[in-house]
Coordinates of C-alpha atoms in Angstrom, one line a residue:
M1 CA 10.5 34.5 -64.3
K2 CA 13.6 36.7 -64.3
I3 CA 13.4 37.2 -60.6
R4 CA 12.9 33.5 -60.0
R5 CA 16.0 32.6 -62.1
E6 CA 18.0 35.2 -60.1
N7 CA 16.7 33.7 -56.9
E8 CA 17.7 30.2 -58.0
A9 CA 21.2 31.4 -58.9
M10 CA 21.7 33.0 -55.5
E11 CA 20.5 29.9 -53.8
D12 CA 23.1 27.8 -55.8
A13 CA 25.8 30.3 -54.9
L14 CA 24.9 30.1 -51.2
K15 CA 25.1 26.3 -51.4
N16 CA 28.6 26.5 -52.8
V17 CA 30.0 29.3 -50.6
V18 CA 33.6 28.8 -49.6
C19 CA 35.6 29.8 -46.5
P20 CA 37.9 32.7 -47.5
P21 CA 40.8 31.8 -45.2
C22 CA 41.2 28.2 -46.4
G23 CA 39.1 28.0 -49.6
G24 CA 37.2 25.0 -48.2
R25 CA 33.4 24.6 -48.1
G26 CA 31.6 26.9 -45.8
P27 CA 29.4 25.6 -43.0
G28 CA 25.9 24.3 -44.0
R29 CA 22.7 25.5 -42.5
E30 CA 22.4 22.4 -40.2
E31 CA 25.9 23.1 -38.9
Q32 CA 25.1 26.7 -38.4
L33 CA 22.0 25.8 -36.4
R34 CA 23.9 23.4 -34.2
H35 CA 26.5 26.0 -33.6
L36 CA 23.8 28.5 -32.7
Q37 CA 22.2 26.0 -30.3
K38 CA 25.6 25.6 -28.6
L39 CA 26.0 29.4 -28.3
R40 CA 22.6 29.7 -26.8
A41 CA 23.3 27.0 -24.3
Q42 CA 26.6 28.7 -23.4
N43 CA 24.8 31.9 -22.9
A44 CA 22.3 30.3 -20.6
F45 CA 25.1 28.7 -18.6
L46 CA 26.9 32.0 -18.2
K47 CA 23.8 33.8 -17.1
E48 CA 23.2 31.1 -14.5
K49 CA 26.7 31.3 -13.2
Y50 CA 26.5 35.1 -13.1
E51 CA 23.3 35.0 -11.0
I52 CA 24.8 32.4 -8.6
L53 CA 27.9 34.5 -8.1
S54 CA 25.8 37.8 -7.8
N55 CA 23.6 36.3 -5.1
Y56 CA 26.7 35.0 -3.2
L57 CA 28.4 38.3 -3.3
N58 CA 25.3 40.1 -2.1
Q59 CA 25.2 37.8 0.9
H60 CA 28.9 38.0 1.6
E61 CA 29.9 41.5 0.7
G62 CA 33.5 42.2 1.6
D63 CA 34.6 38.6 1.6
S64 CA 37.1 37.2 -0.7
M65 CA 36.1 36.1 -4.2
P66 CA 34.8 32.5 -4.1
N67 CA 35.3 29.7 -6.6
V68 CA 32.1 29.5 -8.5
D69 CA 32.6 25.8 -9.3
A70 CA 32.8 25.2 -5.6
L71 CA 29.4 26.7 -4.8
P72 CA 26.9 24.0 -3.8
Y73 CA 24.5 22.8 -6.4
N74 CA 22.2 19.7 -6.3
H75 CA 22.6 17.4 -9.2
G76 CA 20.0 15.1 -10.7
P77 CA 19.6 11.3 -10.3
S78 CA 21.5 8.4 -11.5
T79 CA 21.5 7.6 -15.2
Y80 CA 19.9 5.0 -17.5
A81 CA 21.9 6.0 -20.6
S82 CA 25.0 8.0 -21.2
T83 CA 26.3 10.3 -23.9
S84 CA 29.9 9.9 -22.9
N85 CA 32.1 8.3 -20.3
H86 CA 32.0 11.5 -18.2
R87 CA 28.7 13.3 -18.9
P88 CA 25.6 11.2 -18.1
A89 CA 22.3 11.5 -19.8
L90 CA 18.9 10.3 -18.6
Y91 CA 16.6 8.4 -20.9
G92 CA 13.3 9.7 -19.7
S93 CA 13.7 9.7 -15.9
S94 CA 12.3 11.6 -13.1
S95 CA 14.5 12.9 -10.3
N96 CA 15.3 10.6 -7.3
R97 CA 14.5 13.5 -5.0
L98 CA 11.2 15.3 -4.7
P99 CA 11.0 19.1 -5.3
E100 CA 11.8 21.3 -2.3
S101 CA 8.9 22.9 -0.5
S102 CA 9.3 26.2 -2.4
S103 CA 8.7 24.5 -5.8
L104 CA 5.7 22.6 -4.4
L105 CA 3.9 26.0 -4.2
R106 CA 4.5 27.1 -7.7
G107 CA 0.9 26.3 -8.7
Q108 CA -0.4 24.1 -11.5
Y109 CA 1.9 22.8 -14.2
I110 CA 1.4 24.4 -17.6
R111 CA 3.3 23.6 -20.9
G112 CA 4.5 27.2 -21.0
N113 CA 6.7 26.5 -18.0
I114 CA 9.0 24.4 -20.1
N115 CA 11.6 26.9 -21.3
S116 CA 13.1 26.6 -24.7
P117 CA 16.6 28.1 -25.5
P118 CA 16.5 31.8 -26.2
Q119 CA 14.7 32.5 -29.5
P120 CA 15.3 35.2 -32.1
R121 CA 11.8 36.6 -31.6
K122 CA 9.5 36.8 -28.6
S123 CA 6.8 34.2 -28.5
L124 CA 3.3 35.4 -29.2
L125 CA 2.3 34.0 -25.8
E126 CA 4.8 36.5 -24.2
Q127 CA 3.7 39.5 -26.4
H128 CA 1.7 42.3 -24.8
F129 CA -1.3 43.7 -26.7
Q130 CA -2.7 47.2 -26.6
P131 CA -6.4 47.5 -25.5
L132 CA -8.9 47.5 -28.3
S133 CA -10.3 50.8 -29.4
Q134 CA -14.1 51.3 -29.5
L135 CA -14.1 51.2 -33.3
E136 CA -12.1 47.9 -33.2
K137 CA -14.6 46.5 -30.7
I138 CA -17.6 47.5 -32.9
A139 CA -16.0 45.9 -35.9
M140 CA -15.3 42.7 -34.0
F141 CA -18.9 42.5 -32.7
E142 CA -20.1 42.9 -36.3
T143 CA -17.7 40.1 -37.4
A144 CA -19.0 37.9 -34.5
E145 CA -22.6 38.4 -35.5
K146 CA -21.9 37.4 -39.1
A147 CA -20.0 34.3 -37.9
V148 CA -22.9 33.2 -35.7
A149 CA -25.3 33.8 -38.5
E150 CA -23.2 31.8 -41.0
V151 CA -22.7 28.8 -38.7
T152 CA -26.4 28.8 -37.9
S153 CA -27.2 28.7 -41.6
L154 CA -24.6 25.9 -42.2
I155 CA -26.3 23.8 -39.6
Q156 CA -29.8 24.5 -40.8
M157 CA -29.0 23.8 -44.5
E158 CA -28.5 20.1 -43.9
E159 CA -29.5 18.7 -47.3
S160 CA -28.4 21.4 -49.7
M161 CA -25.1 22.7 -48.3
W162 CA -23.5 19.4 -47.2
K163 CA -22.5 16.5 -49.4
K164 CA -20.7 13.2 -48.8
S165 CA -16.9 13.1 -49.4
S166 CA -15.9 10.8 -52.3
I167 CA -13.0 9.6 -50.1
D168 CA -14.7 8.4 -46.9
D169 CA -18.4 9.5 -46.9
R170 CA -17.9 12.3 -44.3
L171 CA -19.9 15.4 -44.7
V172 CA -18.2 18.4 -46.5
I173 CA -19.4 21.7 -47.7
D174 CA -20.4 22.1 -51.3
P175 CA -18.0 24.9 -52.5
V176 CA -20.3 26.0 -55.3
L177 CA -23.3 26.4 -53.1
Y178 CA -21.2 28.0 -50.4
E179 CA -19.9 30.8 -52.7
K180 CA -23.5 31.3 -53.8
F181 CA -24.8 32.0 -50.3
F182 CA -21.7 33.3 -48.5
T183 CA -18.3 34.9 -49.2
K184 CA -16.2 33.6 -52.1
I185 CA -13.3 31.4 -50.9
N186 CA -9.8 32.5 -51.6
T187 CA -8.7 30.9 -54.8
N188 CA -5.1 30.7 -53.5
G189 CA -6.1 28.4 -50.7
R190 CA -7.4 24.8 -50.4
P191 CA -10.7 24.6 -48.4
E192 CA -11.1 22.0 -45.6
S193 CA -14.6 21.4 -44.2
S194 CA -16.3 18.8 -42.2
K195 CA -19.2 18.2 -39.8
E196 CA -19.7 15.7 -36.9
V197 CA -22.2 15.1 -34.2
V198 CA -21.3 13.4 -30.8
V199 CA -22.8 13.0 -27.4
V200 CA -20.3 13.5 -24.6
Q201 CA -20.2 12.8 -20.8
M202 CA -20.1 16.4 -19.6
D203 CA -22.8 18.9 -18.8
A204 CA -23.3 21.9 -21.1
S205 CA -22.3 24.6 -18.6
N206 CA -18.9 23.0 -17.8
L207 CA -18.3 22.4 -21.5
I208 CA -19.0 26.0 -22.4
D209 CA -16.7 27.2 -19.6
M210 CA -13.9 25.0 -21.0
F211 CA -14.4 26.4 -24.5
L212 CA -14.2 30.0 -23.2
N213 CA -11.2 29.5 -21.0
A214 CA -8.0 29.2 -23.0
E215 CA -6.1 27.1 -20.5
K216 CA -9.0 24.7 -20.0
W217 CA -9.5 24.6 -23.7
A218 CA -5.9 23.5 -24.2
R219 CA -6.3 20.9 -21.4
L220 CA -9.5 19.5 -23.0
F221 CA -7.7 19.0 -26.4
P222 CA -4.0 18.2 -25.4
T223 CA -3.3 16.2 -28.5
I224 CA -4.5 19.1 -30.8
V225 CA -4.0 22.4 -29.0
S226 CA -0.3 22.9 -28.2
E227 CA -0.7 26.5 -27.0
A228 CA -3.6 28.8 -26.3
K229 CA -4.0 32.3 -24.8
T230 CA -6.8 34.8 -24.4
I231 CA -5.7 38.1 -25.9
H232 CA -8.8 40.2 -25.4
V233 CA -12.1 39.8 -23.5
L234 CA -14.9 41.8 -25.1
D235 CA -17.8 43.1 -23.1
S236 CA -21.2 41.9 -24.2
I237 CA -23.4 44.3 -26.2
D238 CA -26.3 41.9 -25.8
H239 CA -28.6 43.6 -23.2
R240 CA -29.7 40.1 -22.0
G241 CA -26.1 39.3 -21.3
Q242 CA -26.2 36.1 -23.2
T243 CA -23.4 36.8 -25.8
F244 CA -19.7 36.6 -24.8
S245 CA -16.7 37.1 -27.1
R246 CA -13.0 36.4 -26.8
V247 CA -10.0 37.0 -29.0
I248 CA -7.9 33.9 -28.6
Y249 CA -4.5 32.8 -30.0
E250 CA -4.3 29.1 -30.6
E251 CA -1.6 26.8 -32.0
L252 CA -2.8 23.5 -33.4
H253 CA -0.6 20.6 -34.3
I254 CA -0.5 17.0 -35.6
L255 CA 1.7 14.8 -33.4
S256 CA 4.7 14.5 -35.7
P257 CA 7.8 16.7 -36.1
L258 CA 7.2 16.5 -39.8
V259 CA 4.0 18.6 -39.7
P260 CA 4.3 22.3 -38.8
P261 CA 1.7 23.7 -36.4
R262 CA -1.2 25.9 -37.6
E263 CA -1.5 29.2 -35.9
F264 CA -4.7 31.2 -35.6
V265 CA -5.9 34.4 -33.9
I266 CA -9.7 33.8 -33.7
L267 CA -12.7 35.7 -32.5
R268 CA -14.7 33.2 -30.4
T269 CA -18.3 34.1 -29.6
C270 CA -20.7 32.2 -27.3
Q271 CA -24.4 32.9 -27.7
Q272 CA -27.4 31.2 -26.2
M273 CA -29.8 30.3 -29.1
E274 CA -32.7 29.0 -27.1
E275 CA -33.3 27.2 -23.8
N276 CA -30.5 24.6 -23.2
V277 CA -28.9 25.3 -26.5
W278 CA -25.7 27.4 -27.0
M279 CA -23.6 28.2 -30.0
I280 CA -19.8 28.9 -30.0
A281 CA -18.6 30.4 -33.3
D282 CA -15.0 30.9 -34.3
V283 CA -13.6 33.0 -37.2
S284 CA -10.2 34.4 -37.9
C285 CA -9.6 38.0 -37.1
H286 CA -6.7 40.4 -37.8
L287 CA -4.7 42.1 -35.1
P288 CA -1.8 44.4 -35.9
N289 CA 1.8 43.5 -34.9
I290 CA 1.1 39.7 -34.7
E291 CA 4.2 37.7 -35.3
F292 CA 3.4 34.1 -36.3
E293 CA 6.0 31.4 -36.8
F294 CA 5.7 32.0 -40.6
A295 CA 5.8 35.2 -42.5
S296 CA 1.9 35.1 -42.7
P297 CA -0.6 32.6 -41.5
I298 CA -0.8 29.5 -43.7
C299 CA -4.5 29.1 -42.9
T300 CA -7.6 31.1 -42.3
K301 CA -10.5 30.0 -40.3
R302 CA -13.8 30.6 -42.0
P303 CA -16.9 30.8 -39.7
S304 CA -16.8 27.5 -37.8
G305 CA -18.1 26.3 -34.5
V306 CA -20.2 24.0 -32.3
V307 CA -23.7 23.8 -31.1
I308 CA -24.0 22.4 -27.6
Q309 CA -27.4 21.0 -26.4
A310 CA -27.9 20.1 -22.8
L311 CA -29.2 16.6 -22.3
P312 CA -30.5 14.8 -19.2
H313 CA -28.1 13.0 -16.8
G314 CA -25.2 15.5 -17.3
L315 CA -24.7 14.7 -21.0
S316 CA -24.3 17.1 -23.9
K317 CA -25.0 16.8 -27.6
V318 CA -22.3 18.5 -29.7
T319 CA -22.6 19.4 -33.4
W320 CA -19.2 20.4 -34.7
I321 CA -18.4 22.3 -37.9
E322 CA -14.9 23.0 -39.0
H323 CA -14.1 25.1 -42.0
V324 CA -10.6 26.5 -42.9
V325 CA -8.7 27.6 -46.0
V326 CA -5.2 26.4 -46.2
N327 CA -2.4 28.0 -48.3
D328 CA -0.2 25.0 -49.2
N329 CA 2.2 27.2 -51.1
K330 CA 3.6 28.4 -47.8
V331 CA 4.5 25.0 -46.4
R332 CA 4.0 21.8 -48.4
P333 CA 2.8 18.8 -46.4
H334 CA 5.3 16.0 -45.9
K335 CA 4.5 13.1 -48.2
L336 CA 3.8 10.8 -45.2
Y337 CA 1.1 13.0 -44.0
R338 CA -0.3 14.3 -47.2
D339 CA -3.2 11.9 -47.4
L340 CA -4.1 12.5 -43.8
L341 CA -4.2 16.3 -44.3
Y342 CA -5.9 16.3 -47.7
G343 CA -8.4 13.8 -46.5
G344 CA -9.5 16.1 -43.6
F345 CA -8.5 13.8 -40.8
G346 CA -5.6 16.0 -39.6
F347 CA -7.6 19.0 -38.4
G348 CA -11.2 18.1 -39.3
A349 CA -14.3 17.9 -37.1
R350 CA -13.9 14.1 -36.6
R351 CA -10.6 14.6 -34.8
W352 CA -12.0 17.2 -32.5
T353 CA -15.1 15.2 -31.6
V354 CA -13.2 12.0 -31.1
T355 CA -10.8 13.8 -28.8
L356 CA -13.6 15.6 -27.0
E357 CA -15.5 12.3 -26.3
R358 CA -12.4 10.6 -25.0
M359 CA -11.3 13.4 -22.7
C360 CA -14.8 13.9 -21.3
E361 CA -14.8 10.2 -20.3
R362 CA -11.4 10.6 -18.7
L363 CA -12.2 13.7 -16.8
F364 CA -15.4 12.2 -15.5
L365 CA -13.7 9.0 -14.3
S366 CA -10.8 11.0 -12.7
A367 CA -13.0 13.4 -10.7
S368 CA -16.3 11.6 -10.1
V369 CA -15.7 8.0 -9.2
P370 CA -15.9 7.6 -5.4
D371 CA -14.3 4.1 -5.3
I372 CA -12.0 1.9 -7.4
P373 CA -14.2 -0.1 -9.9
N374 CA -13.8 -3.8 -10.5
N375 CA -12.3 -3.4 -14.0
D376 CA -9.3 -1.7 -12.4
N377 CA -6.2 -3.5 -11.0
P378 CA -5.2 -1.3 -8.1
G379 CA -2.2 -3.4 -7.2
V380 CA 0.2 -1.2 -5.2
V381 CA -2.3 1.7 -5.2
Q382 CA -4.7 1.2 -2.3
T383 CA -6.5 4.5 -1.9
I384 CA -8.8 6.6 -4.1
E385 CA -6.5 9.5 -3.5
G386 CA -3.6 7.5 -4.9
K387 CA -5.7 6.6 -8.0
R388 CA -6.6 10.2 -8.7
S389 CA -2.9 11.2 -8.3
V390 CA -1.8 8.5 -10.7
M391 CA -4.5 9.4 -13.3
Q392 CA -3.6 13.1 -13.0
L393 CA 0.1 12.4 -13.4
G394 CA -0.7 10.2 -16.5
E395 CA -2.8 13.0 -18.0
R396 CA 0.0 15.5 -17.5
M397 CA 2.5 13.1 -19.0
L398 CA 0.3 12.9 -22.2
R399 CA 0.0 16.7 -22.4
N400 CA 3.8 17.1 -21.9
F401 CA 4.6 14.5 -24.6
A402 CA 2.2 16.1 -27.1
W403 CA 3.7 19.5 -26.5
I404 CA 7.3 18.4 -27.3
M405 CA 6.1 17.4 -30.8
K406 CA 6.5 21.0 -31.7
M407 CA 10.2 20.5 -31.4
T408 CA 11.2 24.2 -31.6
D409 CA 14.4 24.8 -33.5
K410 CA 14.4 21.2 -34.7
Q411 CA 17.5 20.1 -36.6
D412 CA 17.8 17.3 -39.1
F413 CA 20.4 14.7 -38.3
S414 CA 18.9 12.3 -40.7
Q415 CA 20.9 9.0 -40.8
Q416 CA 18.5 6.9 -42.9
S417 CA 17.4 7.0 -46.5
E418 CA 14.4 4.8 -46.6
T419 CA 11.5 6.2 -48.6
N420 CA 9.0 5.4 -45.9
N421 CA 11.1 6.9 -43.0
S422 CA 11.6 10.5 -42.1
G423 CA 15.0 10.2 -40.4
V424 CA 15.4 11.7 -37.0
R425 CA 14.7 15.3 -35.9
I426 CA 16.6 16.6 -32.9
S427 CA 15.5 19.5 -30.6
V428 CA 17.4 20.9 -27.6
R429 CA 15.9 22.9 -24.7
I430 CA 16.9 24.0 -21.2
N431 CA 14.3 23.4 -18.4
N432 CA 14.4 25.0 -15.0
E433 CA 10.8 24.8 -13.9
A434 CA 8.9 22.2 -11.8
G435 CA 7.3 19.3 -13.6
Q436 CA 10.4 18.1 -15.5
P437 CA 14.0 17.4 -14.5
S438 CA 16.1 20.6 -14.5
G439 CA 18.9 20.9 -17.0
L440 CA 19.6 20.4 -20.7
I441 CA 17.1 18.1 -22.4
V442 CA 17.6 16.6 -25.9
C443 CA 14.4 15.4 -27.7
A444 CA 14.4 13.3 -30.9
G445 CA 11.5 12.2 -33.0
S446 CA 11.0 10.1 -36.1
S447 CA 7.9 9.2 -38.2
L448 CA 7.5 6.2 -40.4
S449 CA 4.8 4.2 -42.2
L450 CA 3.9 0.6 -41.3
P451 CA 1.8 -1.7 -43.5
L452 CA -0.4 -2.7 -40.5
P453 CA -3.7 -1.4 -39.1
P454 CA -3.3 1.0 -36.1
I455 CA -5.0 -1.4 -33.7
H456 CA -2.4 -4.0 -34.4
V457 CA 0.4 -1.6 -33.7
Y458 CA -1.3 -0.4 -30.5
D459 CA -1.8 -3.9 -29.2
F460 CA 1.8 -4.8 -29.9
L461 CA 3.2 -1.8 -28.0
K462 CA 0.9 -2.7 -25.0
N463 CA 1.9 -6.3 -25.0
L464 CA 4.0 -6.9 -21.8
E465 CA 5.1 -10.3 -23.0
V466 CA 7.3 -8.9 -25.7
R467 CA 8.0 -5.4 -24.3
H468 CA 11.5 -6.3 -23.0
Q469 CA 12.5 -7.1 -26.6
W470 CA 12.3 -3.5 -27.7
D471 CA 12.3 -1.3 -24.5
V472 CA 15.8 -0.5 -23.2
L473 CA 14.3 0.4 -19.8
C474 CA 13.6 -3.3 -19.2
H475 CA 17.2 -4.3 -19.8
G476 CA 16.1 -7.4 -21.5
N477 CA 14.0 -8.6 -18.6
P478 CA 10.2 -9.0 -18.6
A479 CA 8.0 -6.3 -17.0
T480 CA 4.9 -7.0 -14.9
E481 CA 1.9 -4.8 -14.2
A482 CA 2.0 -3.3 -10.7
A483 CA -1.3 -1.3 -11.1
R484 CA -3.8 -0.4 -13.8
F485 CA -6.7 2.0 -14.0
V486 CA -9.1 2.3 -16.9
T487 CA -9.5 5.9 -18.2
G488 CA -12.5 5.5 -20.5
S489 CA -15.3 3.3 -21.9
D490 CA -12.7 1.4 -23.9
Q491 CA -11.0 -1.1 -21.5
K492 CA -7.7 -0.7 -23.5
N493 CA -7.4 3.0 -22.5
T494 CA -5.4 2.8 -19.3
V495 CA -2.8 4.4 -17.0
T496 CA -0.4 1.7 -15.7
F497 CA 2.5 1.3 -13.4
L498 CA 5.0 -1.3 -14.8
Q499 CA 7.7 -3.0 -12.8
P500 CA 10.7 -4.3 -14.8
S501 CA 12.3 -7.4 -13.1
I502 CA 15.8 -6.2 -13.1
V503 CA 17.8 -8.7 -11.1
G504 CA 20.4 -7.3 -8.7
D505 CA 19.7 -3.7 -9.4
S506 CA 19.8 -1.8 -6.2
N507 CA 18.4 1.4 -7.8
K508 CA 15.1 -0.2 -8.9
L509 CA 12.7 1.8 -11.1
M510 CA 9.1 1.7 -12.1
I511 CA 7.5 2.9 -15.4
L512 CA 4.4 5.0 -15.5
Q513 CA 2.6 4.4 -18.8
D514 CA -0.5 6.2 -20.1
S515 CA -2.1 4.8 -23.3
F516 CA -5.3 5.2 -25.3
K517 CA -6.8 4.3 -28.7
D518 CA -9.6 5.9 -30.6
A519 CA -11.1 5.9 -34.1
L520 CA -8.1 7.8 -35.5
G521 CA -5.2 6.1 -33.8
G522 CA -3.8 6.2 -30.3
M523 CA -0.8 6.9 -28.1
V524 CA 1.5 5.0 -25.8
V525 CA 3.5 7.3 -23.5
Y526 CA 5.7 6.3 -20.6
A527 CA 8.3 7.6 -18.2
P528 CA 10.7 5.9 -15.8
M529 CA 10.6 6.7 -12.1
D530 CA 12.8 5.7 -9.2
L531 CA 10.9 4.0 -6.4
N532 CA 10.8 7.0 -4.1
T533 CA 9.1 9.2 -6.8
A534 CA 6.7 6.3 -7.7
F535 CA 5.6 5.8 -4.2
A536 CA 5.1 9.5 -3.7
A537 CA 2.7 9.4 -6.7
I538 CA 1.0 6.3 -5.5
S539 CA 0.4 7.7 -2.0
G540 CA -1.6 10.6 -3.2
E541 CA 0.0 12.8 -0.6
V542 CA 2.1 14.9 -3.1
V543 CA 0.7 17.3 -5.7
P544 CA 1.1 15.4 -9.1
N545 CA 2.0 18.6 -10.9
T546 CA 5.3 18.9 -8.9
I547 CA 6.5 15.4 -9.7
P548 CA 9.3 15.7 -12.3
I549 CA 8.8 13.4 -15.3
L550 CA 10.4 13.2 -18.8
P551 CA 8.1 11.1 -21.0
S552 CA 8.9 9.2 -24.2
G553 CA 6.6 7.2 -26.4
F554 CA 4.7 6.5 -29.6
I555 CA 1.9 8.2 -31.6
I556 CA -0.2 5.9 -33.7
S557 CA -2.2 7.4 -36.5
R558 CA -4.2 6.1 -39.5
D559 CA -2.7 7.3 -42.8
G560 CA -5.8 9.0 -44.1
R561 CA -6.4 6.6 -47.0
P562 CA -9.8 4.9 -47.4
S563 CA -10.3 1.8 -45.2
E564 CA -10.4 -1.5 -46.9
G565 CA -13.1 -3.9 -45.6
E566 CA -13.8 -3.9 -41.9
I567 CA -10.3 -3.2 -40.7
E568 CA -10.5 -0.7 -37.8
G569 CA -8.7 2.5 -38.6
G570 CA -7.5 1.5 -42.1
S571 CA -4.8 -0.9 -43.3
S572 CA -1.7 1.3 -42.8
T573 CA -0.3 3.1 -39.8
L574 CA 1.8 6.3 -39.4
L575 CA 4.0 5.8 -36.3
T576 CA 5.9 8.6 -34.6
V577 CA 8.5 7.7 -32.1
A578 CA 9.9 10.3 -29.7
F579 CA 12.5 10.0 -26.9
Q580 CA 13.9 12.5 -24.5
I581 CA 17.1 12.3 -22.5
L582 CA 18.4 14.6 -19.8
V583 CA 22.0 15.4 -20.9
S584 CA 23.0 17.3 -17.8
G585 CA 21.6 18.6 -14.5
P586 CA 21.0 22.2 -13.5
S587 CA 24.7 23.0 -13.5
Y588 CA 25.0 22.7 -17.3
S589 CA 28.5 22.9 -18.7
P590 CA 29.0 24.6 -22.1
D591 CA 31.7 22.0 -22.9
I592 CA 29.0 19.3 -23.5
N593 CA 29.1 18.1 -27.0
L594 CA 25.6 18.3 -28.4
E595 CA 26.7 16.1 -31.4
V596 CA 27.4 13.2 -29.0
S597 CA 24.0 13.6 -27.4
A598 CA 22.3 13.8 -30.8
T599 CA 24.1 10.6 -31.8
T600 CA 23.1 8.8 -28.6
V601 CA 19.4 9.6 -29.0
N602 CA 19.5 8.9 -32.7
T603 CA 21.0 5.5 -32.0
L604 CA 18.3 4.9 -29.4
I605 CA 15.4 5.7 -31.7
S606 CA 16.9 3.9 -34.7
S607 CA 17.6 0.7 -32.8
T608 CA 14.2 0.7 -31.2
V609 CA 12.4 1.3 -34.6
Q610 CA 14.4 -1.5 -36.2
R611 CA 13.6 -4.0 -33.4
I612 CA 9.9 -3.1 -33.6
K613 CA 9.8 -3.4 -37.4
A614 CA 11.5 -6.8 -37.2
M615 CA 9.1 -8.1 -34.6
L616 CA 6.1 -6.9 -36.7
N617 CA 7.6 -8.4 -39.9
C618 CA 7.7 -5.0 -41.5
E619 CA 11.4 -4.9 -42.5

């Protein structure tokens, strides 16, 4: 208690610190963070200038010193929004020029290509790990065997170990029986457990391959897995060669800037149990010198996993068990998402299986359909290659949009004080890789609660008859559907090209939109494109991963409270809105005022949210 009182006294002193020269109040943490962001941006700008000048001098040794500002540099496209009279900013936007041939050969787009401003610590994805010693491997194999045995027991003990939740009738582990048969749960943590069964449209061998490959794993669950990396591959000690183990780092998130990600280093083991039946078991493992975002992991994965059974006609039956222990003393859940997390919907088995089912349907339709089905509206897309290109571009847009919800180094410029609104979070990054426009990008996100079922909010955002009343890209004019492709068994899950009817606009644009809904909510994500970029995507002659897009959109989620009556997804919705703007092109100037950019994107989000709430009668 004495230490706690001293700590509180020091915190109060820090809040009231004064500037020695003038005696005024010192800069707050938010102001310090914004100043730090500006310094990082200036540093990146100076490095870029230095590299340009060094390359020039190497090529023209002995010549007179050139003016760096006079060196040629291609700038980005025209603007849709502006942060000042002199420095344009793009709301969304893809470039009006395709990447040069060199960038077309950079390979597949991955989220890791999006560079954030320099960080105080090296990302875990960039860390190098020493090979495991023989003793460490033996210990991990023993841990893997215990995890497989525990998951097997949890699946077999149907009646005794599992009970129905008092909140929503989902199956959860009985903690008393669990501690009787297995390890005692950490009393400092809150257990989360759940179990689901689903049949998916993917054969077992491909499914197992995607579980064991970290990049494919992240692609299969783009709205849950924000980062994944295989750290170690362990040789099998099973003489039959039927057991495989991996040490994998994964970062899981809920699509809101209000909820911090969960980080794990897990030991993943795949073992064939019998003919046409495989088990993949996960359990947290300890590695030295691991630097998480927090001082220590806020959650630990108890033995969890899936049982995959091969079925006829390329189908698979998946039984999913999720069991983690969360230390809420590290990071308290935001009140908007408390019910969702405590109710088990945030990271529970239901979310994994719902996402798995939807993504398997999408991947099947994207790769296997030889022709355009009748329920599609091909419109301006006339070839199957064009359809595949548009669907792949939409999938990448969804992955990209989900990734930005991490909002690294987010800052709070909250302008609103409503109890059901989170204010606006701002994040800044510099991008110089293919897949997004190059330059300084400002992202802003805000989450709020609406007293409407998720399906009502989803249908409203998809309604083209009223879109022009809230979407600034339409400039107040109605938008029409230029092409539509269904991406799943639900006809409302589509990727669409929209054409705003902007009269007299010589620089016409199209809007690529990808949207889906499921049992837990949905997403509506879109990005503007100039006609040249859109036609390149439609033609199917350009690799979709090289087309630069900057998506914005909405994440729709149930609030985690028990459903009333037969309303699909519950009676209330958690809505997250996120917009991105390109503040400057590749030749970024350190004189750009980030405060002005933050104000621009804050105004954009605030006005859009207010229009949507008014139209939904939720003011």
